[in-house]
XYZ file of C-alpha atoms in Angstrom:
362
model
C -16.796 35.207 -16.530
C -14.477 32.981 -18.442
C -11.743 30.669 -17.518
C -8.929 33.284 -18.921
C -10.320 36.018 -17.306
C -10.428 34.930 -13.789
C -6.764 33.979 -14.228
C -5.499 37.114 -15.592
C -7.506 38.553 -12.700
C -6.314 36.657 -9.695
C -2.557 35.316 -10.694
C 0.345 37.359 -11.042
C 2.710 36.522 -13.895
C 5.399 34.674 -11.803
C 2.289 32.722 -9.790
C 0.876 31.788 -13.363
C 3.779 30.498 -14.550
C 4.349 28.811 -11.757
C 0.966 27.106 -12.039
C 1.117 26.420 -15.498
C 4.127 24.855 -15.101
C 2.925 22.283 -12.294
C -0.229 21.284 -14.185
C 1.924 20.896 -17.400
C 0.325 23.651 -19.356
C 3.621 25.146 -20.617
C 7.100 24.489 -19.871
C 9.005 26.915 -17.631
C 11.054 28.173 -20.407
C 8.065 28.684 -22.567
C 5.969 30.709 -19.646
C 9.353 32.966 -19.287
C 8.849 34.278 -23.069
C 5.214 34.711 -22.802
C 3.141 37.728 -21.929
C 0.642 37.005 -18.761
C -2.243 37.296 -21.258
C -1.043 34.687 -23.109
C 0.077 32.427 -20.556
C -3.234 32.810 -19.018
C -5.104 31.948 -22.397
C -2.842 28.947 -23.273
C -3.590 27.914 -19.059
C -7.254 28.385 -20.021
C -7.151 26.015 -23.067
C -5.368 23.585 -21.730
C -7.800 23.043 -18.541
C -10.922 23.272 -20.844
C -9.450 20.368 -23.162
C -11.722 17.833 -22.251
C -9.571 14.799 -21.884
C -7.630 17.369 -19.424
C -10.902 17.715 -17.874
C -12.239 15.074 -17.471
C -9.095 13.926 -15.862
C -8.706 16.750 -13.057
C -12.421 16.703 -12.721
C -12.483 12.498 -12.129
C -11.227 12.652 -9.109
C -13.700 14.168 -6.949
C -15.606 12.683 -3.924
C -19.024 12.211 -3.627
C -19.459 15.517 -1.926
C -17.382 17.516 -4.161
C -19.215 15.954 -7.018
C -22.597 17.129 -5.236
C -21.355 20.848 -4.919
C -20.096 20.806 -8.683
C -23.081 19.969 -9.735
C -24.984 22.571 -8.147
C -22.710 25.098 -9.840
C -23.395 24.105 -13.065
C -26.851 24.812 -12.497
C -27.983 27.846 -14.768
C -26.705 30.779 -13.310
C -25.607 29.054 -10.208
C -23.605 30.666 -8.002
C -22.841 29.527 -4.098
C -22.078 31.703 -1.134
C -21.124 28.847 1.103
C -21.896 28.384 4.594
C -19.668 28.654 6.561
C -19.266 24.400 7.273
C -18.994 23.781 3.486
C -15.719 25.859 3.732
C -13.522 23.121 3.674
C -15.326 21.524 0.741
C -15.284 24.575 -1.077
C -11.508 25.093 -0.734
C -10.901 21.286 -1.996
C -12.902 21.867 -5.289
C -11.333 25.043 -5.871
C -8.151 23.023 -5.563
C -8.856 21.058 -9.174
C -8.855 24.387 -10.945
C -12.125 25.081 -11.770
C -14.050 26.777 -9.573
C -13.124 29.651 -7.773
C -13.824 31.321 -4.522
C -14.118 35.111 -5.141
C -12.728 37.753 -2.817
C -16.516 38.403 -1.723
C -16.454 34.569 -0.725
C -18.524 33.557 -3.526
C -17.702 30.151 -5.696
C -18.042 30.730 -8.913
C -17.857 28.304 -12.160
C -16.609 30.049 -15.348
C -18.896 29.962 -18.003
C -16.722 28.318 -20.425
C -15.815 25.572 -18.020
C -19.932 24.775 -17.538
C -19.901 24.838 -21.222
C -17.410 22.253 -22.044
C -18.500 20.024 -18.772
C -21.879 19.742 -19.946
C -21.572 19.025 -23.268
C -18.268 16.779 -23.455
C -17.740 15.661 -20.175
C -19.976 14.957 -18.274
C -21.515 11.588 -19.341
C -22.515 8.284 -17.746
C -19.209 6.635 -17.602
C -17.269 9.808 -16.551
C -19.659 9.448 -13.088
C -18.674 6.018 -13.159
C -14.992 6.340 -12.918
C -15.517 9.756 -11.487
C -17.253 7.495 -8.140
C -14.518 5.126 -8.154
C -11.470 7.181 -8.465
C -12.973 9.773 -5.762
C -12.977 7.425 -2.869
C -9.336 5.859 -3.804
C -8.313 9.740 -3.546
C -9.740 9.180 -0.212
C -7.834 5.838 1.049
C -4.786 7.289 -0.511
C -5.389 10.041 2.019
C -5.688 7.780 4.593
C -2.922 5.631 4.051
C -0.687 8.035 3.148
C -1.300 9.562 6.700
C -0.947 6.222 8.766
C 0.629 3.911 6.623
C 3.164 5.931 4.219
C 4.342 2.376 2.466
C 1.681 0.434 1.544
C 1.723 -2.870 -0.168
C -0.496 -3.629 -3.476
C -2.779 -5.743 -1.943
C -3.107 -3.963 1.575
C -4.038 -0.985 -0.476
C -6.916 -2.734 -2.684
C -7.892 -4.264 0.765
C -8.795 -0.668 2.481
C -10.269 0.203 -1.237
C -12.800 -2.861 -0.875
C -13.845 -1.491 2.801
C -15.908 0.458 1.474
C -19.564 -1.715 0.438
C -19.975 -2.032 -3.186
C -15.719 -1.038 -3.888
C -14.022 -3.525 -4.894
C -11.058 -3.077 -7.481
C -8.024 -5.610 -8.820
C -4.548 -4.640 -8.709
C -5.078 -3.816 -12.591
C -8.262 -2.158 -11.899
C -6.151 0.284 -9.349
C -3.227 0.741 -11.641
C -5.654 2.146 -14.193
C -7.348 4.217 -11.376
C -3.753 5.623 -10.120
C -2.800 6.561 -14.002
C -6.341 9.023 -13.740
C -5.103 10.910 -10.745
C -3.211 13.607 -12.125
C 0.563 13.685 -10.036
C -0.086 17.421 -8.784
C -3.134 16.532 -6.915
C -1.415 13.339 -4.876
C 1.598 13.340 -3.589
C 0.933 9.280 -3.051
C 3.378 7.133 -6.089
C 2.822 3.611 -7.242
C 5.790 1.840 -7.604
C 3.840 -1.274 -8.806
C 4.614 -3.271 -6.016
C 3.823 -0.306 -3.150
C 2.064 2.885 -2.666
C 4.430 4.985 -1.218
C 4.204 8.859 0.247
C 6.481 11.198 -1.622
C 8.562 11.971 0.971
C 9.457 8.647 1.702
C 10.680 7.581 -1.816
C 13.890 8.395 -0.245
C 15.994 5.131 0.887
C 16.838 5.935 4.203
C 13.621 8.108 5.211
C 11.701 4.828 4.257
C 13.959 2.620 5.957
C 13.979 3.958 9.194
C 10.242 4.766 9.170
C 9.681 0.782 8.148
C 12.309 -0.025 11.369
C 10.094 2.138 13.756
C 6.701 0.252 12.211
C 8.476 -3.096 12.968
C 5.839 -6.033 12.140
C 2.905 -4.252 13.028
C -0.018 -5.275 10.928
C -1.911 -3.061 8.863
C -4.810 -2.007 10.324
C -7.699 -1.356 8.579
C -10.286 1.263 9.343
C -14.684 1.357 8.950
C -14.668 2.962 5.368
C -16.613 6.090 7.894
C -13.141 6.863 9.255
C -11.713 7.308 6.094
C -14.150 9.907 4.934
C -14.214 11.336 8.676
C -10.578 11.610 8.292
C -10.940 13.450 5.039
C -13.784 15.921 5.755
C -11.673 16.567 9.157
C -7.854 15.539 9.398
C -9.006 13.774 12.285
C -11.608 11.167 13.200
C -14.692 13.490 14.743
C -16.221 10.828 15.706
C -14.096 9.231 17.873
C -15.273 8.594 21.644
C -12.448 10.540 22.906
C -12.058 13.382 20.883
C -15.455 13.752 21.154
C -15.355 14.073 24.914
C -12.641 16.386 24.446
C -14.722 18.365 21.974
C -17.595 18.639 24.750
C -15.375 19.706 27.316
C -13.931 22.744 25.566
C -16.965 23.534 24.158
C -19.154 22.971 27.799
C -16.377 23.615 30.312
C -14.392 26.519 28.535
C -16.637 27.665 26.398
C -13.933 28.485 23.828
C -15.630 28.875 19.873
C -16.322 26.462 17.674
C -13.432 27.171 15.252
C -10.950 26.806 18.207
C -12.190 23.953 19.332
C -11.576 22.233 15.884
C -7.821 23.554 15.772
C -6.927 22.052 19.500
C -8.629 18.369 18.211
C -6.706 18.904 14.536
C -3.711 19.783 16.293
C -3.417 16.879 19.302
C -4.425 14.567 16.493
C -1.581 15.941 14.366
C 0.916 15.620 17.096
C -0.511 11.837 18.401
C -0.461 10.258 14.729
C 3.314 10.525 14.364
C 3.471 9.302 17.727
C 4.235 12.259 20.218
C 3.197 11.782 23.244
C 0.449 13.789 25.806
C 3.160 15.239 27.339
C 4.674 16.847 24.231
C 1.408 17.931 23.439
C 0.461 19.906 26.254
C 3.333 21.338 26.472
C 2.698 22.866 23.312
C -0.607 24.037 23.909
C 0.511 26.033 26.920
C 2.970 27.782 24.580
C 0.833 28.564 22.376
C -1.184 30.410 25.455
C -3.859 27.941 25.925
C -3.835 27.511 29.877
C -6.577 26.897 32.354
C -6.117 28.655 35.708
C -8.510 26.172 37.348
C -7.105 23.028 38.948
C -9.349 20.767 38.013
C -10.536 21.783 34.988
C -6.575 21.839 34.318
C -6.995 18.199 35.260
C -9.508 17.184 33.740
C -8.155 18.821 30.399
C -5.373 16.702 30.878
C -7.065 13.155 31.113
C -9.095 13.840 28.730
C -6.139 14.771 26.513
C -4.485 11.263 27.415
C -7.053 9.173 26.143
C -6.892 11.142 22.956
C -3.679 9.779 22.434
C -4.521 6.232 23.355
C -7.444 6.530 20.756
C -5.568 8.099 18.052
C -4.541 6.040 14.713
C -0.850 6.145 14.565
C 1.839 6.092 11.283
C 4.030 4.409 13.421
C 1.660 1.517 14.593
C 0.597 1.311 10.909
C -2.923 2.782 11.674
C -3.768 0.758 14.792
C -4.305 3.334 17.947
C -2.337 2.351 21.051
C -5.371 1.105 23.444
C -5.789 -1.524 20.865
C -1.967 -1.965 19.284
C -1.487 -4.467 22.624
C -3.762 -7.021 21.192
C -1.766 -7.039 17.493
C 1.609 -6.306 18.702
C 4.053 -5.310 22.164
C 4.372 -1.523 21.155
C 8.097 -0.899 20.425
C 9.273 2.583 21.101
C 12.623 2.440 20.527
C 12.795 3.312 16.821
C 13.965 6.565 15.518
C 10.633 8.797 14.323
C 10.975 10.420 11.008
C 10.503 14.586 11.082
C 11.923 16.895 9.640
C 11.941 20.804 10.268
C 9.371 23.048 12.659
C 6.068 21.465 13.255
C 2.897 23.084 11.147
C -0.293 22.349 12.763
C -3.198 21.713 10.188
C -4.590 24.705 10.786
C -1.973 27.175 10.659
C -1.204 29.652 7.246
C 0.397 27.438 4.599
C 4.040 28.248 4.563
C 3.753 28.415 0.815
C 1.899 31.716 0.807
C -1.255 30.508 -0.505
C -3.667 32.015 1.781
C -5.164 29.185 2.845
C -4.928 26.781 6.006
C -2.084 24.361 5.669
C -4.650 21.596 5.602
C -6.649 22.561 2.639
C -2.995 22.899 1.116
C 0.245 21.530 1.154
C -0.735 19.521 3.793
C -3.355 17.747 1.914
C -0.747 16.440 -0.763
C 1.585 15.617 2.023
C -0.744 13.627 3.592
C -1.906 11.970 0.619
């Protein structure tokens, strides 16, 4: 199949032009005249441009990179399992590979053509390595830092052994990343979330961070964090995750949404409280006393063990030692909470993670 093909095949005309118009493929006045065969072939040729590609393409992870490459083995074709379905739906997020509707990931054969023979060369896995794990701290920060300074930035970039970048180094990185796939800007002084380039949305999240420090994770967080929207491996969630799975025997699957979920609620700051309240509404309730108990304890050192945007990544069992905690600031939200899991209000199909939460976040 080529590149064209699967687009005429899986976009209708309004979602194509919608599409083309965010990656910069056509204008929006320019998609209006055009017939969806068209659009989709002048899509097509714009993604397979190799400087295009090579761009899109540069900024996956290690992992992604690993998958990729098994798909442009000859004839290769992956029916993933079912824990590489988060990875899957992140490379299928750059455009060119697809998931089918039989849940197979497929790789046009034009876009194996022009990655093999233009792309793909030494110093595209060069960059390729570097720019993948700053789409990774620019995940992070944007989660529990929002405004970041230039140099705290290329600090949590060098936590990582063997990354170390300059600020010129970075700028060059950040011009790589195309804008639709981070919704992090560089202002040239700060890194700075999207949604708080507005004055007053920044200002009153920098009054509720006070003069915390920056806190700086193991460079194992920040992939944890990426690969899960929380940190799996933390002590307490992972208690958590044993007693749901032991105690209640609740699946996997919902397991993962109650740890993405408290984690959700505890990095803006909510509190245990808040959070249980919510997962009673939502019909999670345990008629035993003391497993009701225990659910709840185990729920409160969560929180104390969760990184936190308003504590600028530190987690409140440790934010004593940098700083008094200071909970008097206004906390920045806006509209009806969307847990990570949940359908993507945009219509997508996917989870809101693997969607418009991942640029939010980024």
């Amino acid at each position: 199949m080529l590149l064209k093909e699967w687009l005429i095949e899986n976009y209708m005309k309004e979602e194509l032009a919608d599409y083309a118009g965010v990656i910069g493929a056509v204008s929006s006045e320019e998609a209006e005249q055009m017939e969806a065969s068209d659009l989709a072939e002048k899509t097509a040729a714009f993604l397979l441009q190799p400087e295009i590609m090579r761009k899109r393409l540069g900024v996956m992870t290690d992992a992604q990179e690993r998958l990729f490459d098994r798909l442009t083995e000859e004839n290769m074709i992956y029916n993933p399992a079912r824990q590489d379905a988060d990875l899957v739906l992140q490379l299928a997020e750059m455009d060119y590979a697809f998931l089918s509707r039989d849940d197979v990931l497929v790789l046009p054969d034009d876009v194996k053509e022009v990655f093999r023979s233009e792309v793909d060369t030494p110093d595209f896995r060069r960059t390729r390595r570097m720019t993948g794990w700053l789409m990774e701290c620019l995940w992070y920060a944007g989660a529990f830092y929002a405004v970041v300074p230039a140099d705290t930035m290329l600090r949590l970039y060098a936590v990582r052994p063997g990354f170390r970048a300059n600020l010129a180094e970075m700028r060059e990185l950040m011009k790589g990343i195309p804008q639709d796939l981070t919704e992090m800007y560089f202002t040239g002084e700060n890194f700075i979330v999207a949604d708080y380039m507005e004055p007053d949305r920044m200002e009153a999240l920098l009054k509720e961070q006070g003069d915390h420090t920056y806190c700086l994770p193991d460079w194992h967080e920040i992939r944890d964090y990426w690969d899960n929207q929380y940190i799996s491996e933390n002590a307490a969630y992972k208690a958590l995750q044993e007693f749901l799975t032991g105690g209640c025997g609740l699946e996997t699957d919902r397991v993962d949404e109650l740890l993405s979920e408290a984690w959700a609620e505890f990095e803006i700051g909510d509190t245990a409280e808040q959070f249980l309240e919510k997962a009673k509404e939502a019909g999670f309730v345990l008629t035993d006393p003391a497993q009701a108990k225990r659910f709840e304890d185990l729920v409160k050192q969560c929180r104390e063990n969760t990184r936190m945007l308003p504590l600028r990544g530190a987690m409140p069992c440790e934010a004593a030692s940098l700083k008094v905690v200071d909970n008097s600031g206004t906390r920045v939200r806006s509209g009806k909470k969307i847990y990570p899991n949940d359908p993507c209000p945009c219509g997508s199909g996917k989870k809101y993670k693997q969607c418009c939460g991942r640029d939010k976040n980024r």
